[in-house]
Coordinates of C-alpha atoms in Angstrom, one line a residue:
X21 CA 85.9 -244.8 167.5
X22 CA 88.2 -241.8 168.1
X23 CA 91.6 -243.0 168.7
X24 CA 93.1 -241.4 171.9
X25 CA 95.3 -238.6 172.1
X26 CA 98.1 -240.6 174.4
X27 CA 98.9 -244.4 173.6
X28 CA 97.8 -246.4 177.5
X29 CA 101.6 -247.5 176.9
X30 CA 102.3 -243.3 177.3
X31 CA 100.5 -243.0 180.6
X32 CA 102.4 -241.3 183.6
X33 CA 103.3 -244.6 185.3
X34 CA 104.0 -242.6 188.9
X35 CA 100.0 -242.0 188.9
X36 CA 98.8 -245.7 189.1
X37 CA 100.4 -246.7 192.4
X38 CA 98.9 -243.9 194.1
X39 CA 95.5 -244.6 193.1
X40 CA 96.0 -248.0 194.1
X41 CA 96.9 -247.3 197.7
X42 CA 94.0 -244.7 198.0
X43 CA 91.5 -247.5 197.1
X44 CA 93.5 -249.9 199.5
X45 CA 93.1 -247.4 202.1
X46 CA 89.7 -247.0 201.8
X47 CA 89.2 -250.9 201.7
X48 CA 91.3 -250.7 204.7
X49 CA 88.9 -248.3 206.5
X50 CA 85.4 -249.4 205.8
X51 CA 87.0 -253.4 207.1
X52 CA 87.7 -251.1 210.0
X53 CA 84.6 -249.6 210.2
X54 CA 82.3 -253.1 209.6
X55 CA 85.0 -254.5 212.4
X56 CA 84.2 -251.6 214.8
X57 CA 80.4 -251.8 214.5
X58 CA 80.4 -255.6 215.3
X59 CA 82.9 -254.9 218.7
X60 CA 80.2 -252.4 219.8
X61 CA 77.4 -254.6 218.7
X62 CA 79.3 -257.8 220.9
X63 CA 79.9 -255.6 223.7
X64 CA 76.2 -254.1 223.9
X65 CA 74.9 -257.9 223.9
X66 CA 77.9 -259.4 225.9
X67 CA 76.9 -256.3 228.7
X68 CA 73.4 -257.9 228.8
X69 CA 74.7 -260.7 231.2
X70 CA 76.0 -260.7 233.7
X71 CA 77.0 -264.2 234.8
X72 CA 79.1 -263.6 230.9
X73 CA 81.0 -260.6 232.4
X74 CA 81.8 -262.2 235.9
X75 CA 82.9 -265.2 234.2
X76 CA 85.2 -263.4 232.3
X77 CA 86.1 -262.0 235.0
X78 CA 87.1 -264.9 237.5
X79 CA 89.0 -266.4 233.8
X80 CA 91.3 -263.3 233.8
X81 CA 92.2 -263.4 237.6
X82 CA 92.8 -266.9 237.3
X83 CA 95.0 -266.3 234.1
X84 CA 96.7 -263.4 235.7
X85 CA 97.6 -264.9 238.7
X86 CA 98.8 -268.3 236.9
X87 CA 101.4 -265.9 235.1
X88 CA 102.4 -264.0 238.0
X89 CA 102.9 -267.3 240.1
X90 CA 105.1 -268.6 237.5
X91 CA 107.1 -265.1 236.9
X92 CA 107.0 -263.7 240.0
X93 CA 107.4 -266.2 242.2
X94 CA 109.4 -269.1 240.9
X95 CA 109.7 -272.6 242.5
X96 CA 113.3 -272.5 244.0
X97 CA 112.6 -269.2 245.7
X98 CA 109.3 -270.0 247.1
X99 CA 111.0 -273.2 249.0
X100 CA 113.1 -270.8 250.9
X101 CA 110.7 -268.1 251.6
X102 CA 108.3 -271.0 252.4
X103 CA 110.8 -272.5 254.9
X104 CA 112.3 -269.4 255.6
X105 CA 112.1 -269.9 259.5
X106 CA 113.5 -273.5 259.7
X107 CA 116.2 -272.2 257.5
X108 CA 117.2 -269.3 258.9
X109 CA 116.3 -269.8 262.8
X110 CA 115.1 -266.1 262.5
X111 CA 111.7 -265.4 263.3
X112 CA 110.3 -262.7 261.7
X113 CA 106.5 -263.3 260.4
X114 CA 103.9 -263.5 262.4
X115 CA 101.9 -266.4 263.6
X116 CA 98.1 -266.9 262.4
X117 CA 98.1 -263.4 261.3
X118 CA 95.1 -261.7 259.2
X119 CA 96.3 -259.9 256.4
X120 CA 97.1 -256.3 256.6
X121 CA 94.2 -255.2 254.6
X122 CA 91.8 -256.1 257.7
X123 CA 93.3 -252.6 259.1
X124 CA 90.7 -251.2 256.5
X125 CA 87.7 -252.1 258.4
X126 CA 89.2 -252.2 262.2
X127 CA 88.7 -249.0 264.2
X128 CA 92.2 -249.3 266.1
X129 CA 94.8 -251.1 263.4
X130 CA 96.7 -254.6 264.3
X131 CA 100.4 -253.3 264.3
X132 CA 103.0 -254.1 261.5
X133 CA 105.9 -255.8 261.4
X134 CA 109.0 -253.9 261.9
X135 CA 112.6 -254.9 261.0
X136 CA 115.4 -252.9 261.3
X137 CA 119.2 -253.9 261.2
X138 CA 122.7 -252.1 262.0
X139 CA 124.2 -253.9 258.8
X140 CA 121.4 -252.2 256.8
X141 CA 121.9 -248.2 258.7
X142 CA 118.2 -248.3 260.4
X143 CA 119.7 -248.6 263.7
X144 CA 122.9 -246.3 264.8
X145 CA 125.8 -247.6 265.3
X146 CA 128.8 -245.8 267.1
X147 CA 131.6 -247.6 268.3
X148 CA 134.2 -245.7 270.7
X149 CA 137.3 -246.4 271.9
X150 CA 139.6 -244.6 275.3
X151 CA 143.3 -244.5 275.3
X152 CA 143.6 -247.1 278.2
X153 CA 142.0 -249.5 275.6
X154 CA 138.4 -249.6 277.1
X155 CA 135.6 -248.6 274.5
X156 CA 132.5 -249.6 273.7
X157 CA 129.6 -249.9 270.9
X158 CA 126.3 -248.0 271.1
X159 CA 123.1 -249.0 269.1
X160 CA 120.3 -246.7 268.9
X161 CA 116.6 -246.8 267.2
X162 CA 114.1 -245.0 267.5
X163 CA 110.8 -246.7 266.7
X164 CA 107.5 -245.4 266.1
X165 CA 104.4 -247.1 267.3
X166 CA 101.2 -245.9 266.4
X167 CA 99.1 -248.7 267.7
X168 CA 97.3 -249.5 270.8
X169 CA 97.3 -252.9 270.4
X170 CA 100.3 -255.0 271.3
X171 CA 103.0 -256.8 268.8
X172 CA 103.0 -260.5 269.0
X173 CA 106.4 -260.9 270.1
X174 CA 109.5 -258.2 270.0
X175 CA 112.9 -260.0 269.4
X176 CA 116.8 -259.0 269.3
X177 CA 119.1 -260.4 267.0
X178 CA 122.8 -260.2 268.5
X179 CA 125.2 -261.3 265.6
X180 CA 128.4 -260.7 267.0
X181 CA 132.9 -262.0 266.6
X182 CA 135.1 -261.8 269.0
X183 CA 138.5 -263.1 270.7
X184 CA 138.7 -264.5 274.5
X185 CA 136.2 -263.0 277.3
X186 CA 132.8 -262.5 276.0
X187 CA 131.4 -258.8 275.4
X188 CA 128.8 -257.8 278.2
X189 CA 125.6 -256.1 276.9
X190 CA 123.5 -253.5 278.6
X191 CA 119.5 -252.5 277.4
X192 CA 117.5 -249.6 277.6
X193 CA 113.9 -249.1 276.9
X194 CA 112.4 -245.6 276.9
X195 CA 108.8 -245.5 276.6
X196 CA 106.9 -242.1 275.1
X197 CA 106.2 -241.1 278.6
X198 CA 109.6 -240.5 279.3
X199 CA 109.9 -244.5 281.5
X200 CA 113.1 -245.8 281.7
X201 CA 112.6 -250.1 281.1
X202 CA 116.3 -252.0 281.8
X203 CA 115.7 -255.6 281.3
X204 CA 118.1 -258.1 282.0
X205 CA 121.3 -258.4 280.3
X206 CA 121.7 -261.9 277.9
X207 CA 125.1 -263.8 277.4
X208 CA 126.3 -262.8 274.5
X209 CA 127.1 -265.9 272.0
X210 CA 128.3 -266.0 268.4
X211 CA 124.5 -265.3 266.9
X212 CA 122.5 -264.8 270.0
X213 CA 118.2 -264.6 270.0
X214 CA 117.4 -262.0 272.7
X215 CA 113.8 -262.2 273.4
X216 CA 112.3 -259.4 275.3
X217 CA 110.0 -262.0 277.4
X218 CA 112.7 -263.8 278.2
X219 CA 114.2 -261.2 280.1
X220 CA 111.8 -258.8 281.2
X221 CA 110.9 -259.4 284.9
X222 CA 106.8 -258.7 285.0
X223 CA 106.1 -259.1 288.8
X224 CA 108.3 -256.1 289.8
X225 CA 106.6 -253.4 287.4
X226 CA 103.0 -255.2 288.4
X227 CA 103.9 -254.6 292.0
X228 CA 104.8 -250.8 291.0
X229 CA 101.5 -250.6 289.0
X230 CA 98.6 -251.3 290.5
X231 CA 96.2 -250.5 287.1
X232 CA 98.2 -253.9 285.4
X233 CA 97.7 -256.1 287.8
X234 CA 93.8 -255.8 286.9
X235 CA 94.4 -257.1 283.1
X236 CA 97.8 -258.9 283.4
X237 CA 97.9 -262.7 283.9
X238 CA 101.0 -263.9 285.5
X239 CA 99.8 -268.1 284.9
X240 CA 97.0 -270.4 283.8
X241 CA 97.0 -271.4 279.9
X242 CA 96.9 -268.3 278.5
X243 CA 99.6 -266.1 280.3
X244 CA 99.9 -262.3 279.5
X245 CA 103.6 -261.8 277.9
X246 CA 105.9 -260.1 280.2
X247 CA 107.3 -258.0 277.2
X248 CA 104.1 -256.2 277.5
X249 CA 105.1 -253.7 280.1
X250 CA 107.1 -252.4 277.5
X251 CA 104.0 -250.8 275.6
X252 CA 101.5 -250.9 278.4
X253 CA 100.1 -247.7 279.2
X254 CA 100.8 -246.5 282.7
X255 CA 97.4 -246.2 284.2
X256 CA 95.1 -248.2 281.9
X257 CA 92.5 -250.8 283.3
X258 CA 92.3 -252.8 280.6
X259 CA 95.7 -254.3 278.3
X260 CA 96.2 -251.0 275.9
X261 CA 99.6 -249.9 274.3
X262 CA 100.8 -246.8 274.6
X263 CA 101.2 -245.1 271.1
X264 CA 104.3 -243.1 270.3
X265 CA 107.7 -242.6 270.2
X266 CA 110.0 -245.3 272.3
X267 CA 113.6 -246.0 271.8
X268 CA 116.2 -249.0 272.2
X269 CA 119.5 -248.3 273.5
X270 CA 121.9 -251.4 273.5
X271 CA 125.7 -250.8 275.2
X272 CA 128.0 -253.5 273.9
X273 CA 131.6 -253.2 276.1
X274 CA 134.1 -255.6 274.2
X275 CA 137.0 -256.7 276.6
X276 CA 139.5 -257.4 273.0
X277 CA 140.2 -254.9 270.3
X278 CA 139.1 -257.9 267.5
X279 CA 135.2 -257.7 268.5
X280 CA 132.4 -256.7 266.3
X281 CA 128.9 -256.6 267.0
X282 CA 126.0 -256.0 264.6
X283 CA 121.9 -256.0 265.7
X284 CA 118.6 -256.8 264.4
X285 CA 115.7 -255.6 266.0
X286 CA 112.5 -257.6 264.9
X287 CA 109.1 -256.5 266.4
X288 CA 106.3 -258.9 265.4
X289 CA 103.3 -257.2 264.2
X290 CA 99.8 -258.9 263.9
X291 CA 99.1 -258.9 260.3
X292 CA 101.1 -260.0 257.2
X293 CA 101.2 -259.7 253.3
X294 CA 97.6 -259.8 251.5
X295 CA 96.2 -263.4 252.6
X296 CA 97.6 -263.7 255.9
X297 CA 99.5 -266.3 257.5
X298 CA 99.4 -269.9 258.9
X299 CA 100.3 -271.5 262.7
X300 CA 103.8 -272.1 261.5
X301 CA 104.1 -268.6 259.8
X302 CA 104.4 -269.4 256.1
X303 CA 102.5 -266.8 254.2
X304 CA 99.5 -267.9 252.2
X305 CA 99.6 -265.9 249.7
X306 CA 102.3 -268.8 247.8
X307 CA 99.9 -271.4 248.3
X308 CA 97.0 -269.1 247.1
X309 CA 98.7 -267.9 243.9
X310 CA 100.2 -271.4 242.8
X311 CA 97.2 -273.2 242.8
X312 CA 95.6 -270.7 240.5
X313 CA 97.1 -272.5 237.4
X314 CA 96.1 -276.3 238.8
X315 CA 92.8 -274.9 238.8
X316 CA 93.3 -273.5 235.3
X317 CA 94.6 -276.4 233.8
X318 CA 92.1 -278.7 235.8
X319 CA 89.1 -276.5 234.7
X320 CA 91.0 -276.6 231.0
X321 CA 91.1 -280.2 230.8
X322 CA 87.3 -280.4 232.3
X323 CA 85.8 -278.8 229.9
X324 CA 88.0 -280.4 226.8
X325 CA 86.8 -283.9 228.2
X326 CA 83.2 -282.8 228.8
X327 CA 82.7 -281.4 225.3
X328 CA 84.6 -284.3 223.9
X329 CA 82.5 -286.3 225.6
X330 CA 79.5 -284.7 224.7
X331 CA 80.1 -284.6 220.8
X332 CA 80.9 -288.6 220.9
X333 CA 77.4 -289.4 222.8
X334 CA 75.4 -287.1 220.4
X335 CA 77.2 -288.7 217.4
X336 CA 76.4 -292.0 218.7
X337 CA 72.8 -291.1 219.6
X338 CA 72.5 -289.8 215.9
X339 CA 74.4 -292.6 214.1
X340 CA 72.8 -296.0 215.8
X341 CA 69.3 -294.4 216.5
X342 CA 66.7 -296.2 218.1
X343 CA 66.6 -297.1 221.7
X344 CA 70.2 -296.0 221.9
X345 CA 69.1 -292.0 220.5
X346 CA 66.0 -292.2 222.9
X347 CA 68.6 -292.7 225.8
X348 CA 70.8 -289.9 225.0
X349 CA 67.4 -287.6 224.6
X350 CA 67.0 -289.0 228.2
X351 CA 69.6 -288.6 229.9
X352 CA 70.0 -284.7 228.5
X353 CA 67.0 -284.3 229.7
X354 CA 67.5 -285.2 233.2
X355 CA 71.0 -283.0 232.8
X356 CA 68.5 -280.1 231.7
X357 CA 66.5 -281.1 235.3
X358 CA 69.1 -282.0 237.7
X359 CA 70.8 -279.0 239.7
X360 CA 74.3 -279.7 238.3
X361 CA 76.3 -276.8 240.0
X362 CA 74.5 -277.6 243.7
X363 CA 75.9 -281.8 243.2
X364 CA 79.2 -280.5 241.8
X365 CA 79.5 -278.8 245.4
X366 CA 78.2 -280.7 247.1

């Protein structure tokens, strides 16, 4: 045999490695390849059911909303928010509401919820004062409403410090029609809770209006709430708010230099978050989301047991034989029969 020209010992040593990573490579893509063809082969047979797809389905919403209960809405912060009205003495979710994406199939839209604060700059502020030491404080919103139905409940949040004689406060309610609405004027207290029905007097704007006093019900069970007049259009027969623009204007006149007064103006719509609320305003959506992973781990721990199960009975059915295997062929026969899904609900 012919002896080579270059000893194998002489070989460019800088040339091996490379040929080594170009046949890795190509390993590397034809694994690819054979991996790729079996996803699409899975996917084309998995697509052939669909009971397969909505199952996996229904296990990724309940996986996803496990993890966002636990993330997004952890268990200290819940209690509050759950509590939030007890804790707080604010009222500021609606009672029995639908949630807000009922608006989607409703030809005239529940109203929303609207808060808005002096502390946070969505109502005006202005606070004057007169050489001869008089002055007052001026709050003004403007709010629009584009609904014709009516809020549950529209509330005024007087958070207010001062020395001696207590500040007197004056209201004004302009309606889009240009209506001037002055309801009664409330004690002011260091956190005062001004509801509007407390202190709008109904009869005298039913006696002006001869269209309300067709819908409006002064008694009985079910009473009308006086704070409606505020939205109530002028001539309608039937109990329809008025859409548009309407504004608050609250006069505060202090009677010491040391007085401070701040406002939160909370109209109560009639929907709330994405599942609603209950009678005592807690929002479902907590109780929704957190019992996605109980009914993960129950459904887990179901299915571990049943297989379990399962395996032990066939394993005894195969080991002792006899009467004991014609049992087990029995009863999964019956299981093959009996409509387990319709006894599980039921």
């Amino acid at each position: 045999a012919r002896l080579p020209d270059r000893p194998a010992w002489n070989v460019p040593f800088h040339g091996r490695p490379r040929a080594a990573a170009r046949r890795r490579l190509g390993d590397l893509k034809e694994r690819w390849s054979r991996t790729k063809g079996n996803l699409c082969a899975f996917a084309r047979e998995f697509a052939r059911y669909p009971s397969a797809i909505a199952g996996l389905v229904l296990l990724a919403v309940l996986v996803g909303g496990s993890l966002y209960a636990v993330i997004g809405l952890p268990y200290l912060e819940i209690g509050e928010t759950w509590h939030s009205v007890s804790l707080t003495g604010k009222v500021t979710v609606p009672k029995n509401a639908p949630a807000k994406w009922v608006n989607w199939f409703r030809v005239r839209d529940l109203p929303s919820t609207v808060i808005r604060s002096s502390q946070e700059g969505t109502i005006e502020k202005v606070a004057s004062s007169q050489p001869d030491g008089d002055g007052q404080i001026v709050f003004t919103m403007d709010l629009d409403y584009p609904y014709e139905g009516f809020p549950q409940d529209v509330l005024l949040y007087i958070d207010s410090s001062y020395e001696g004689k207590r500040p007197h406060v004056s209201i004004s309610w302009t309606t889009p029609d240009g209506r001037e609405i002055r309801p009664k004027s409330p004690a002011i207290r260091s956190e005062n809770t001004y509801r509007f029905s407390d202190y709008v007097e109904a009869q005298i704007f039913l006696r002006r209006n001869e269209y309300w006093r067709e819908w409006f019900v002064t008694d009985g069970p079910s009473p009308t709430p006086p704070f409606y007049v505020l939205f109530a259009q002028p001539e309608a027969r039937e109990a329809a708010a008025q859409p548009g623009n309407y504004r608050l204007v609250v006069t505060v006149l202090p009677f010491s230099e040391n007085t401070d007064v701040d406002l939160e103006f909370v109209l109560i719509g009639g929907v709330h978050g994405w599942a609603g609320t209950d009678y005592l305003r807690r929002d479902l959506l907590v109780p929704l989301l957190w019992g996605l992973p109980f009914a993960l781990a129950f459904g887990l721990v179901g299915a571990t047991l049943t297989t379990i199960l399962a395996m032990v009975v066939a394993a005894a059915g195969a080991w002792f034989g006899g009467w004991v295997d014609g049992s087990v062929q029995r009863l999964t026969e019956v299981n093959l029969i009996v409509p387990v899904l319709a006894i599980g609900v039921l």
